[in-house]
Coordinates of C-alpha atoms in Angstrom, one line a residue:
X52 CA 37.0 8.1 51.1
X53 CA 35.2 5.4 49.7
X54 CA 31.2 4.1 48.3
X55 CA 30.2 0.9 48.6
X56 CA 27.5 -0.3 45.9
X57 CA 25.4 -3.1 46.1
X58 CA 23.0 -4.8 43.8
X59 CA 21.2 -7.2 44.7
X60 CA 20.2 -9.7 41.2
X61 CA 18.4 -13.2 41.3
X62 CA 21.4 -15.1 40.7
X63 CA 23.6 -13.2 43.3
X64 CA 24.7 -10.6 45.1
X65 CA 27.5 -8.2 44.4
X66 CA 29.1 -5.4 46.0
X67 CA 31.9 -2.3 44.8
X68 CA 33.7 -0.3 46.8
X69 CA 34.4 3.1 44.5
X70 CA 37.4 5.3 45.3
X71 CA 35.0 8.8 45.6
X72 CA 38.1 10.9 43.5
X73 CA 39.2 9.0 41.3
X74 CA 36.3 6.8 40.2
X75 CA 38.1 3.7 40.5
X76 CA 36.4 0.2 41.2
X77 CA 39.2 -0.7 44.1
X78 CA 37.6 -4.0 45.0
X79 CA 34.4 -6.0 43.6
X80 CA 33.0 -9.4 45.1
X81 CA 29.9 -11.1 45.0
X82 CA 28.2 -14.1 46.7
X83 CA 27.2 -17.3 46.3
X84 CA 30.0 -18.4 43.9
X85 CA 27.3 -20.4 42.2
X86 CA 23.6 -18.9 41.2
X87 CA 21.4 -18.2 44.4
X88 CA 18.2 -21.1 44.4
X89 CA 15.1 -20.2 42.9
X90 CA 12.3 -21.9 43.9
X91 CA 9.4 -22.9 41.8
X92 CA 6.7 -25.0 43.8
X93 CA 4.4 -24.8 40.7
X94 CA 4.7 -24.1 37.3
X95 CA 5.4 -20.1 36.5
X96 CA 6.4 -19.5 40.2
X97 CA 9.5 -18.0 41.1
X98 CA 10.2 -17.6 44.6
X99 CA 13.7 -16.5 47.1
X100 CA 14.3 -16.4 50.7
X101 CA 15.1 -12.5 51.2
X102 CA 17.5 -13.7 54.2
X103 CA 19.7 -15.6 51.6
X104 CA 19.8 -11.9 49.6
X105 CA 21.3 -10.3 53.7
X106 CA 23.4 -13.5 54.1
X107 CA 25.3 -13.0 50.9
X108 CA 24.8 -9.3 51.0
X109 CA 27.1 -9.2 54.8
X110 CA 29.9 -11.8 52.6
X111 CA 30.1 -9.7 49.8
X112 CA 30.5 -6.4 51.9
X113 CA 33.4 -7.8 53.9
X114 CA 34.9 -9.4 51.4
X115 CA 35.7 -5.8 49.7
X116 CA 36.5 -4.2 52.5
X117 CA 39.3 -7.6 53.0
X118 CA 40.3 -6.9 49.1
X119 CA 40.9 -3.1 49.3
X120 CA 42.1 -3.1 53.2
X121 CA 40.2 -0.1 53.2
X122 CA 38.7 0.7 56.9
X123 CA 34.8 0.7 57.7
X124 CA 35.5 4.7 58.9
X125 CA 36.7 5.3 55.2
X126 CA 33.1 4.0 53.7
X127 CA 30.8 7.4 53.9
X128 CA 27.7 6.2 52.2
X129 CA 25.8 3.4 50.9
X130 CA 23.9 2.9 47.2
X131 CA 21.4 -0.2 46.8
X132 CA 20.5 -1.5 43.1
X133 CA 17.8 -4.9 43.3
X134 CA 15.7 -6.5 41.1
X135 CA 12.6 -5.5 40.1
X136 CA 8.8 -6.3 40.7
X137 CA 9.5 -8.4 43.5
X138 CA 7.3 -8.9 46.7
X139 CA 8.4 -8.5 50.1
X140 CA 5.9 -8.8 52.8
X141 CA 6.5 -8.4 56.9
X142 CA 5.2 -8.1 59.8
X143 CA 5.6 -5.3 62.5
X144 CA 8.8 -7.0 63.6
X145 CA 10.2 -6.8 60.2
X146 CA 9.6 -10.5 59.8
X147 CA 9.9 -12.6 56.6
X148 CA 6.5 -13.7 56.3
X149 CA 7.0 -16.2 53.2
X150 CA 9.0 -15.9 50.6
X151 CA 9.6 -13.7 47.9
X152 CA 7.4 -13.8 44.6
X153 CA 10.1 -12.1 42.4
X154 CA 10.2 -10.7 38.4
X155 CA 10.3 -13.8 36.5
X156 CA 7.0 -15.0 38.6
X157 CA 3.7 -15.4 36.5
X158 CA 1.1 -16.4 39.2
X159 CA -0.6 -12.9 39.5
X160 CA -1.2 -12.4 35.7
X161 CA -4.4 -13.2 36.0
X162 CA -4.9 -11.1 38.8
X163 CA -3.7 -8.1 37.3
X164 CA -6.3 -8.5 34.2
X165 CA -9.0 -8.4 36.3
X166 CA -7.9 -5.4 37.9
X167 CA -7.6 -3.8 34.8
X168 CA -11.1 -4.7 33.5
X169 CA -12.7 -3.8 37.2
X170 CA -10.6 -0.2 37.5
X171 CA -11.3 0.4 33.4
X172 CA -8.3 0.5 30.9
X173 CA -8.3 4.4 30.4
X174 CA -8.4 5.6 34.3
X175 CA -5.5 2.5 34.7
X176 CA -3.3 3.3 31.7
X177 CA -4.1 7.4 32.0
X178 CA -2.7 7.5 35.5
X179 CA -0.5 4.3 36.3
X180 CA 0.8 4.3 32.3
X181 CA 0.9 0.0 32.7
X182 CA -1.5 -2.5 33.2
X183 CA -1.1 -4.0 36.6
X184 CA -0.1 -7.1 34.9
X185 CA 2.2 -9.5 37.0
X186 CA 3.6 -6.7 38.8
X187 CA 4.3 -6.0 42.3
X188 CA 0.8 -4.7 43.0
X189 CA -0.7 -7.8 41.5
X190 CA 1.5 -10.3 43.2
X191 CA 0.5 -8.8 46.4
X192 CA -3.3 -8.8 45.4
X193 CA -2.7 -12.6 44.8
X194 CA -1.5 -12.9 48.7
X195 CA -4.4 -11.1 49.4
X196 CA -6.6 -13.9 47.6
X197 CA -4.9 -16.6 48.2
X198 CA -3.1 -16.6 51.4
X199 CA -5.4 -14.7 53.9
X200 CA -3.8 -15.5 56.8
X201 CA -0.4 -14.0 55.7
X202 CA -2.1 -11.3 54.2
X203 CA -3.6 -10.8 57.6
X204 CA -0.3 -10.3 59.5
X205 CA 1.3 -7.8 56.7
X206 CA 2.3 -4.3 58.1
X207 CA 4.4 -3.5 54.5
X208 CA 5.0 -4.5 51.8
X209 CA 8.4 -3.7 50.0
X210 CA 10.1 -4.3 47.3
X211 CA 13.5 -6.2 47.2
X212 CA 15.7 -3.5 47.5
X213 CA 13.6 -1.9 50.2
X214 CA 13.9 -5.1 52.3
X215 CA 18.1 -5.4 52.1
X216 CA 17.9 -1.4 53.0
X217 CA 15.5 -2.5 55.8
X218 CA 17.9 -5.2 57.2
X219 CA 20.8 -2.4 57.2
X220 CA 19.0 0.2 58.8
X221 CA 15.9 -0.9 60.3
X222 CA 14.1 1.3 58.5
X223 CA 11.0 0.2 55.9
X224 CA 11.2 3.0 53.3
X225 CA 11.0 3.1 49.6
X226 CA 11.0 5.5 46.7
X227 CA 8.5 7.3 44.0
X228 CA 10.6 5.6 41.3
X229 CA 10.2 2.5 43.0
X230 CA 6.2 2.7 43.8
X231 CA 6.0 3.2 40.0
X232 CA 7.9 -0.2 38.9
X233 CA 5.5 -2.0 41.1
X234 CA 2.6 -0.3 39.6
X235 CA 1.4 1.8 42.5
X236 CA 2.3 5.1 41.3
X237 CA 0.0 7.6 40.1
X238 CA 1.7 10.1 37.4
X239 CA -0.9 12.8 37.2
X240 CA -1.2 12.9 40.8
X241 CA 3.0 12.1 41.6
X242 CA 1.4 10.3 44.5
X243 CA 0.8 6.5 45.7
X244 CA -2.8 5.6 43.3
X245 CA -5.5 5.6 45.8
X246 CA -8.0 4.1 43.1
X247 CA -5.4 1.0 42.9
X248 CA -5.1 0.6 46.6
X249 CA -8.7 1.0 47.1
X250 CA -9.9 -1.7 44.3
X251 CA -7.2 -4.5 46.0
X252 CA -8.2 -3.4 49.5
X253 CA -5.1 -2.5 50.6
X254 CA -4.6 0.3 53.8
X255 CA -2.5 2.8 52.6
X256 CA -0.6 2.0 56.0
X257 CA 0.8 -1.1 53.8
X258 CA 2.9 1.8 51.8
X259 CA 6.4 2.4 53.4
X260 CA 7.7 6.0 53.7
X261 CA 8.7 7.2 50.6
X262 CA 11.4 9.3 50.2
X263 CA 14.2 10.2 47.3
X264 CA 16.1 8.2 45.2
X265 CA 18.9 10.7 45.8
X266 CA 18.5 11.2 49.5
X267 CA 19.6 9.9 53.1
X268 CA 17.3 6.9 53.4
X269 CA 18.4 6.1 56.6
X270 CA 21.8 5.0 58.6
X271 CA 23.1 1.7 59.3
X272 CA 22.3 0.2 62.9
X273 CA 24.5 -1.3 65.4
X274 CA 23.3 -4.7 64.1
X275 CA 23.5 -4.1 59.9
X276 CA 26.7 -2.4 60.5
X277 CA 28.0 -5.7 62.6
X278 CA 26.5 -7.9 60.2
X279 CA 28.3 -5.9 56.9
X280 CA 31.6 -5.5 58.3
X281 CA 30.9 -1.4 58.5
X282 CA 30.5 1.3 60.9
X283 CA 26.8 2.1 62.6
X284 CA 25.4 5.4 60.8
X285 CA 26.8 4.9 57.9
X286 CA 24.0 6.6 55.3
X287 CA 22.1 4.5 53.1
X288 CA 21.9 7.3 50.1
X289 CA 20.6 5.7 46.9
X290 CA 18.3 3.0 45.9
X291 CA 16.7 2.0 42.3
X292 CA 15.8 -1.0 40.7
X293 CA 18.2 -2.8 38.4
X294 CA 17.5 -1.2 35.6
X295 CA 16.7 2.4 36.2
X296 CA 20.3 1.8 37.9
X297 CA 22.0 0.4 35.2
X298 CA 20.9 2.9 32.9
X299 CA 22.1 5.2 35.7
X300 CA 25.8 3.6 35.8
X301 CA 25.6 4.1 32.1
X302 CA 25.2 7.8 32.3
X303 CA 21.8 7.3 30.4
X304 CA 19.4 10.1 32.3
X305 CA 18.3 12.1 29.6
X306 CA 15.5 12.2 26.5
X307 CA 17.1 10.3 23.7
X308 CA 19.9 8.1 25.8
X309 CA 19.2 4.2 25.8
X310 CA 20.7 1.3 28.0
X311 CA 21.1 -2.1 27.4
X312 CA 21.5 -5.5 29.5
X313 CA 21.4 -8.7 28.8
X314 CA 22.1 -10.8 32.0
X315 CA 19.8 -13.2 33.2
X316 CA 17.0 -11.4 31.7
X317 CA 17.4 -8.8 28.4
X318 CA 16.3 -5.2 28.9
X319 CA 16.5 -1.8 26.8
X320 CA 15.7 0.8 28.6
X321 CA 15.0 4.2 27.0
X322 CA 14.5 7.7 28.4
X323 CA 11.7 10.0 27.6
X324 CA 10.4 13.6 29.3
X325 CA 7.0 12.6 28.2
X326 CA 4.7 10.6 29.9
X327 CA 3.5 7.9 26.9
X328 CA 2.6 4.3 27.5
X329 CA 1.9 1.4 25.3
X330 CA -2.1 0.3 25.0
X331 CA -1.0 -3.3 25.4
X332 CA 1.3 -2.9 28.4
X333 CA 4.4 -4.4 26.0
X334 CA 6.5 -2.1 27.1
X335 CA 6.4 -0.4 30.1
X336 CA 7.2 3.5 31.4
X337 CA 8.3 3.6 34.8
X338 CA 10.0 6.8 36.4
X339 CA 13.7 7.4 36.0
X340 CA 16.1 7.9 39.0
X341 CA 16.0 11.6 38.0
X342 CA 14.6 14.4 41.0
X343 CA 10.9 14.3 39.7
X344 CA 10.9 18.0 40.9
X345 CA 14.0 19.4 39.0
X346 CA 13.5 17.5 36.1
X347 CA 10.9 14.3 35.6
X348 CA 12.2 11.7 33.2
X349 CA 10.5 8.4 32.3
X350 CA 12.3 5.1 31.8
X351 CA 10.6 3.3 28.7
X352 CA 11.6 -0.3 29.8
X353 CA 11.2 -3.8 27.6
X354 CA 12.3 -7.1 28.7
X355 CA 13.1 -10.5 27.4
X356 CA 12.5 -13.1 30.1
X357 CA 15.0 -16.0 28.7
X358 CA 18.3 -14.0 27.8
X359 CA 21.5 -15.8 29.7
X360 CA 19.0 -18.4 30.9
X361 CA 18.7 -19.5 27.6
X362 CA 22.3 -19.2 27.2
X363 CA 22.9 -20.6 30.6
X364 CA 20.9 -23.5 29.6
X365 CA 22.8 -24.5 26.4
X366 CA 26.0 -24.5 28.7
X367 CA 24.4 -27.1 30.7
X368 CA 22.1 -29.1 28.9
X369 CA 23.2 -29.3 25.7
X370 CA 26.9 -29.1 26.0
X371 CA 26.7 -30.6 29.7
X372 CA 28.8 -28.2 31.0
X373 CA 31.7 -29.1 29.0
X374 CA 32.3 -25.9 27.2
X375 CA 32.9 -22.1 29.1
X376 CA 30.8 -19.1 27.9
X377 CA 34.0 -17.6 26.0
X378 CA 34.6 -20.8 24.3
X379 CA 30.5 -20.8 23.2
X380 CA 30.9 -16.9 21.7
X381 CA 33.6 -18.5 19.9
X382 CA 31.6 -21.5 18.4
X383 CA 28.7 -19.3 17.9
X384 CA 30.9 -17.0 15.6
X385 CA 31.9 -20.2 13.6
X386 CA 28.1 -20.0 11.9
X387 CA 26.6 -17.7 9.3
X388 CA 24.6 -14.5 9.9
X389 CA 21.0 -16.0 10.1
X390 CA 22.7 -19.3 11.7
X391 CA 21.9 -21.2 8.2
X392 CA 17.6 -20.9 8.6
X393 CA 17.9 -22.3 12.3
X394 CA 15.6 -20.3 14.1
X395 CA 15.4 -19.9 18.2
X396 CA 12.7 -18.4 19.8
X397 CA 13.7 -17.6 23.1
X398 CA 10.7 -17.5 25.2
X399 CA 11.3 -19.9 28.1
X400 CA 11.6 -17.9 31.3
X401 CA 7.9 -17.4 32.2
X402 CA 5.2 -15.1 30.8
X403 CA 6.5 -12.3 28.7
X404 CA 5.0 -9.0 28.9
X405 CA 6.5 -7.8 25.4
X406 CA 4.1 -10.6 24.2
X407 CA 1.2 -9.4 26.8
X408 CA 1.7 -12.1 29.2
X409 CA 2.0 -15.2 27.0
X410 CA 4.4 -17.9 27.5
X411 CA 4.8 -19.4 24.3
X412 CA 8.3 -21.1 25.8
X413 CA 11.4 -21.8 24.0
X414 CA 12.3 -23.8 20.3
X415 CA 14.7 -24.1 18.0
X416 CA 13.0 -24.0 14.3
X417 CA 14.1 -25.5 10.7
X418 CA 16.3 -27.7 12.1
X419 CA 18.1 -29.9 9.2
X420 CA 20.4 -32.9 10.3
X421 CA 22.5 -32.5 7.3
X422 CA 23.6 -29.0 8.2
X423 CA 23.2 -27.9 11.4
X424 CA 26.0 -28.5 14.1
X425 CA 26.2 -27.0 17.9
X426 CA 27.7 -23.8 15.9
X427 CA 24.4 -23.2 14.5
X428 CA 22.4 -23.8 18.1
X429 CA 24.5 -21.3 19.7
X430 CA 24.3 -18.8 17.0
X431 CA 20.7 -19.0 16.2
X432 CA 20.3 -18.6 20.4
X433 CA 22.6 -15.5 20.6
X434 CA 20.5 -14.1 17.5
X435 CA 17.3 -15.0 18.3
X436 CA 18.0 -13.1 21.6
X437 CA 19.1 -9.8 19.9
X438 CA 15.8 -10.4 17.7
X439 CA 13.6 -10.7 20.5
X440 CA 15.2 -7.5 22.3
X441 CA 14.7 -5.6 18.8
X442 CA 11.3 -6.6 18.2
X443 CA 9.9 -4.7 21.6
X444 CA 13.1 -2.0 20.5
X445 CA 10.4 -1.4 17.3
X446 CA 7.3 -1.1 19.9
X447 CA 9.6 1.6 22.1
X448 CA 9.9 3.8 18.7
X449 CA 6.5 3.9 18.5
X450 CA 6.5 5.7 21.9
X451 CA 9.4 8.2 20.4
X452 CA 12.5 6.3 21.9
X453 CA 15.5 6.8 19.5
X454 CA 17.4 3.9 18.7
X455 CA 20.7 5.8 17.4
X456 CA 23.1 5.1 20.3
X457 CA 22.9 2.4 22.9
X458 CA 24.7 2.0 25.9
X459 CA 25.2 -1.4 28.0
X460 CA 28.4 -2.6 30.1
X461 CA 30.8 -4.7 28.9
X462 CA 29.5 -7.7 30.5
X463 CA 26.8 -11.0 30.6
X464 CA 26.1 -11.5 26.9
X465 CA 27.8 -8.2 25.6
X466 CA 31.2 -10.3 25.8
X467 CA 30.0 -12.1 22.7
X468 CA 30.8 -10.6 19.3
X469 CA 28.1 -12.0 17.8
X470 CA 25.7 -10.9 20.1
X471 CA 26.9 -7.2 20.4
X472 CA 27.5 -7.0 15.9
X473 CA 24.2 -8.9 15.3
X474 CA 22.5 -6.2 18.1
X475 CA 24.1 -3.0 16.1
X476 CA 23.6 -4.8 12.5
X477 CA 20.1 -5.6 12.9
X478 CA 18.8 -2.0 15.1
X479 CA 21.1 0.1 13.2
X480 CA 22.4 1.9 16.1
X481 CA 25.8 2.3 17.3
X482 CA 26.7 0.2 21.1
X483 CA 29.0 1.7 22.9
X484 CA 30.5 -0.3 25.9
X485 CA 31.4 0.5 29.1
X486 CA 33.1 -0.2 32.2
X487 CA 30.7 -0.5 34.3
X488 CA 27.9 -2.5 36.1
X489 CA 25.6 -2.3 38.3
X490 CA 27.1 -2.6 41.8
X491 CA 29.4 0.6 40.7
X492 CA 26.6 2.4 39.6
X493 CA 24.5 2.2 43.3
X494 CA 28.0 3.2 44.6
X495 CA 28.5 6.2 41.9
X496 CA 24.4 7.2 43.6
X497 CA 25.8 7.0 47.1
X498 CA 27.7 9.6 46.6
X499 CA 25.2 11.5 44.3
X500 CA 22.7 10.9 47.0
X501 CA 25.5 12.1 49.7
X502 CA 25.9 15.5 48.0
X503 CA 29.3 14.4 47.6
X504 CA 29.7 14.8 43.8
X505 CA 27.5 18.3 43.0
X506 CA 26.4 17.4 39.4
X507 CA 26.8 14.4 36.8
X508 CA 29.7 15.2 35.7
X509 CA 31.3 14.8 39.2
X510 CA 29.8 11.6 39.5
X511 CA 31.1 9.8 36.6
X512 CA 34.4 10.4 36.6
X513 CA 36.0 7.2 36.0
X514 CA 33.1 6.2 33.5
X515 CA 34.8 5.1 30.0
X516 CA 34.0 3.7 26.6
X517 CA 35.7 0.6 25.7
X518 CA 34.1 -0.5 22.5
X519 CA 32.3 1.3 19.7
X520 CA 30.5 -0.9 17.6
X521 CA 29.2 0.4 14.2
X522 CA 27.1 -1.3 11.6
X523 CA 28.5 -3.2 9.4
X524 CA 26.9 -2.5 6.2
X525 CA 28.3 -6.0 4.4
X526 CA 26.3 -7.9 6.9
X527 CA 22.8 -5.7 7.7
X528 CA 20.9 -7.0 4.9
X529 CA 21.8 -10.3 6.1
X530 CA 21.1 -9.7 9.7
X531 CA 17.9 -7.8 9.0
X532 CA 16.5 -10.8 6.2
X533 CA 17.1 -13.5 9.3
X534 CA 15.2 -11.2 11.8
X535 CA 12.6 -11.1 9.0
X536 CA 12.1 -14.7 9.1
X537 CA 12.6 -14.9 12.9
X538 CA 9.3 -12.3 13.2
X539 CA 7.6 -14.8 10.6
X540 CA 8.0 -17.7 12.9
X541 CA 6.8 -15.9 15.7
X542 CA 4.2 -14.7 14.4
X543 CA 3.1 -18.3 14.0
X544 CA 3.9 -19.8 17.6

């Protein structure tokens, strides 16, 4: 008996089919070998064709299935993890009717303010704990304004994960924890925000069904099932966004628990049982995965735009491709703590919430010909990362987070020892790593959401630590004086 997890990121597609007893990852794949398109037909836009997530979605499901030789009547349930924020609209044939406006998109900033200023910042932030900022509410506000005639033909809206879920099942549903990371959640009222929908002018017959994020959300048809390589009415039993999931695949769901990421974008994600939000929207509190009714827990979430695309970007503009990730943790580590006073501010992925919607973009700082090599670039980018990450870390205190132990897979950016001893030297906190992502965490909430595993310590079995990185008190007053100066010269962008 087997799960089969998806999740569903920007740059691709992966799937993990878990062995239900035992825990084990038994086959992983994911699609396209290189990073899915992302199309931006004006500057800040960020857009994706949501049938290039199915396409890749139905190669990565059979592909496992091929790996393990496990049989489509030996897969009992489904779990779904996707990226956040994103806008899917369609019409009543569950049409495509343009393309996706995603996280990293910036267009509906502006739209968001305005909403903000028209609903009043204490009714907003009282009940929906966030600005509406550039988030999924906004971006469809923006269709709305600017593309009538699509707007026109909408029947719902969904977000990304919703829309894969969709294509399975046939079946436009969504969840409370998802409403509440596109900013249409009321708290107080644990309902959809009628004062939100009202001041866009939105019919609350644009909202899909919502159900549980632990909970048969429907069962694939004949068509999904063909399409996936599985059997028709196989449930669907979990769905979150990326990183209420990875937190969940970390085993982070209660007060005091943190989880960390650092893939294309950078997130830390704490968990709270009080509902708190930041006055500037910096941060953001969003609903955990948690059953609101048996025990409501909020996911305090920062995020750093520019993580691996920054590192991504040094690959292949500055080294031209001629150098692998391993072999640039490896340089980086050849440089000084504080990358001898060169400075990278990593900022180049779009408007940053954490720095309430600027986009100050990307540099490198104090540059000095007679000293600094490709070491130092790649350093000073792997810290100024961490730096960026701690600096909304210190806004997340503020909101009673505890920084003391933090949790992330061992994966993306965490493969580099300078990025995971910098992130402990500079925060103070112990990482632990894990062997996990976030394909095996949807699959671990398939069978949560299937009843199959009767608590959380059912469902993690399997889960283990495979680093524990302290502080290293020889090099914190180092660390901690170059994230000084790193804070200076951003305060001065």
């Amino acid at each position: 008996m087997y799960f089969l997890g998806f999740d569903l990121g920007s740059s691709s597609v992966k799937a993990c089919l878990l062995h239900a007893d035992s825990g084990e990852v038994v086959a992983s794949a994911f699609y396209p070998e290189k990073e899915m398109a992302i199309a931006a037909p004006k500057p800040g836009y960020a857009e994706q064709q949501p049938e290039i997530w199915w396409e890749n979605a139905c190669l990565a499901s059979k592909a496992v299935l091929r790996k393990a030789a496990v049989s489509p009547e030996d897969v009992w349930a489904i779990g779904i993890s996707y990226q956040m924020h994103g806008l899917v609209v369609v019409d009543e044939d569950l049409n495509v009717l343009r393309p996706s406006i995603i996280w990293c998109d910036s267009r509906a900033v502006e739209v968001g303010n305005r909403a903000l200023d028209a609903m009043g910042e204490n009714l907003a932030l009282s009940h929906l704990l966030n600005s509406p900022g550039n988030f999924t509410a906004s971006k469809l506000g923006w269709v709305k304004e600017n593309e009538p005639a699509v707007f026109a033909k909408v029947h719902k809206f969904m977000l990304p994960g919703d829309y894969l879920a969709a294509r399975m099942s046939g079946d436009v549903v969504t969840t409370p924890s998802g409403l509440s990371e596109g900013i249409f959640w009321d708290f107080l009222q644990q309902a959809p925000a009628d004062f939100l929908l009202d001041h866009f002018g939105f019919d609350r017959s644009l909202v899909p069904e919502i159900l549980p994020t632990f909970a048969e959300q429907g069962r694939l048809s004949a068509d999904g099932a063909s399409a996936l390589g599985l059997k028709p009415g196989t449930p669907i039993t979990y769905r979150a966004g990326d990183q209420p999931n990875n937190a969940f695949s970390l085993n982070v769901l209660e007060p005091g628990e943190v989880a960390a990421t650092a893939g294309t974008s950078g997130v830390v994600y704490g968990v709270s049982d009080q509902i708190k939000y930041d006055p500037l929207s910096r941060v953001n509190t969003f609903l955990h995965v948690n059953p609101i009714a048996q025990s409501p827990r909020y996911g305090v979430l920062l995020c750093v735009n520019g993580t691996g695309s920054l590192n991504s970007w040094l690959r292949n503009t500055l080294f031209q491709g001629n150098i692998s990730y391993p072999g640039m943790n490896e340089l980086a580590a050849t440089a000084p703590v504080g990358s001898d006073g060169l400075i990278c501010l990593p900022f180049g992925n779009g408007a940053e919430r954490m720095l309430e919607n600027k986009n100050p973009g990307a540099n490198f700082q104090g540059l000095e010909f007679s000293r600094h090599g490709l070491n130092h670039y790649t350093r000073a980018a792997q810290e100024g990362i961490v730096f960026a990450l701690y600096y909304g870390m210190e806004i997340m205190e503020t909101l009673g987070v505890s920084l003391k132990n933090i949790r992330a897979g061992e994966a993306n950016m965490f493969l580099s020892p300078v990025f995971r001893e910098t992130f402990a030297n500079v925060s103070g906190a112990t990482v632990e790593l894990y062997n996990t992502d976030g394909a095996q965490g949807a699959a671990r909430g398939a069978g949560l959401g299937l009843g199959y595993y009767k608590n959380r310590e059912d469902a993690f079995v399997g889960l283990s630590t495979l680093q524990t990185i302290e502080p290293e008190t020889t090099l914190t007053e180092a660390t901690k004086e170059a994230y000084g100066k790193w804070k200076d010269a951003l305060s001065k962008s």
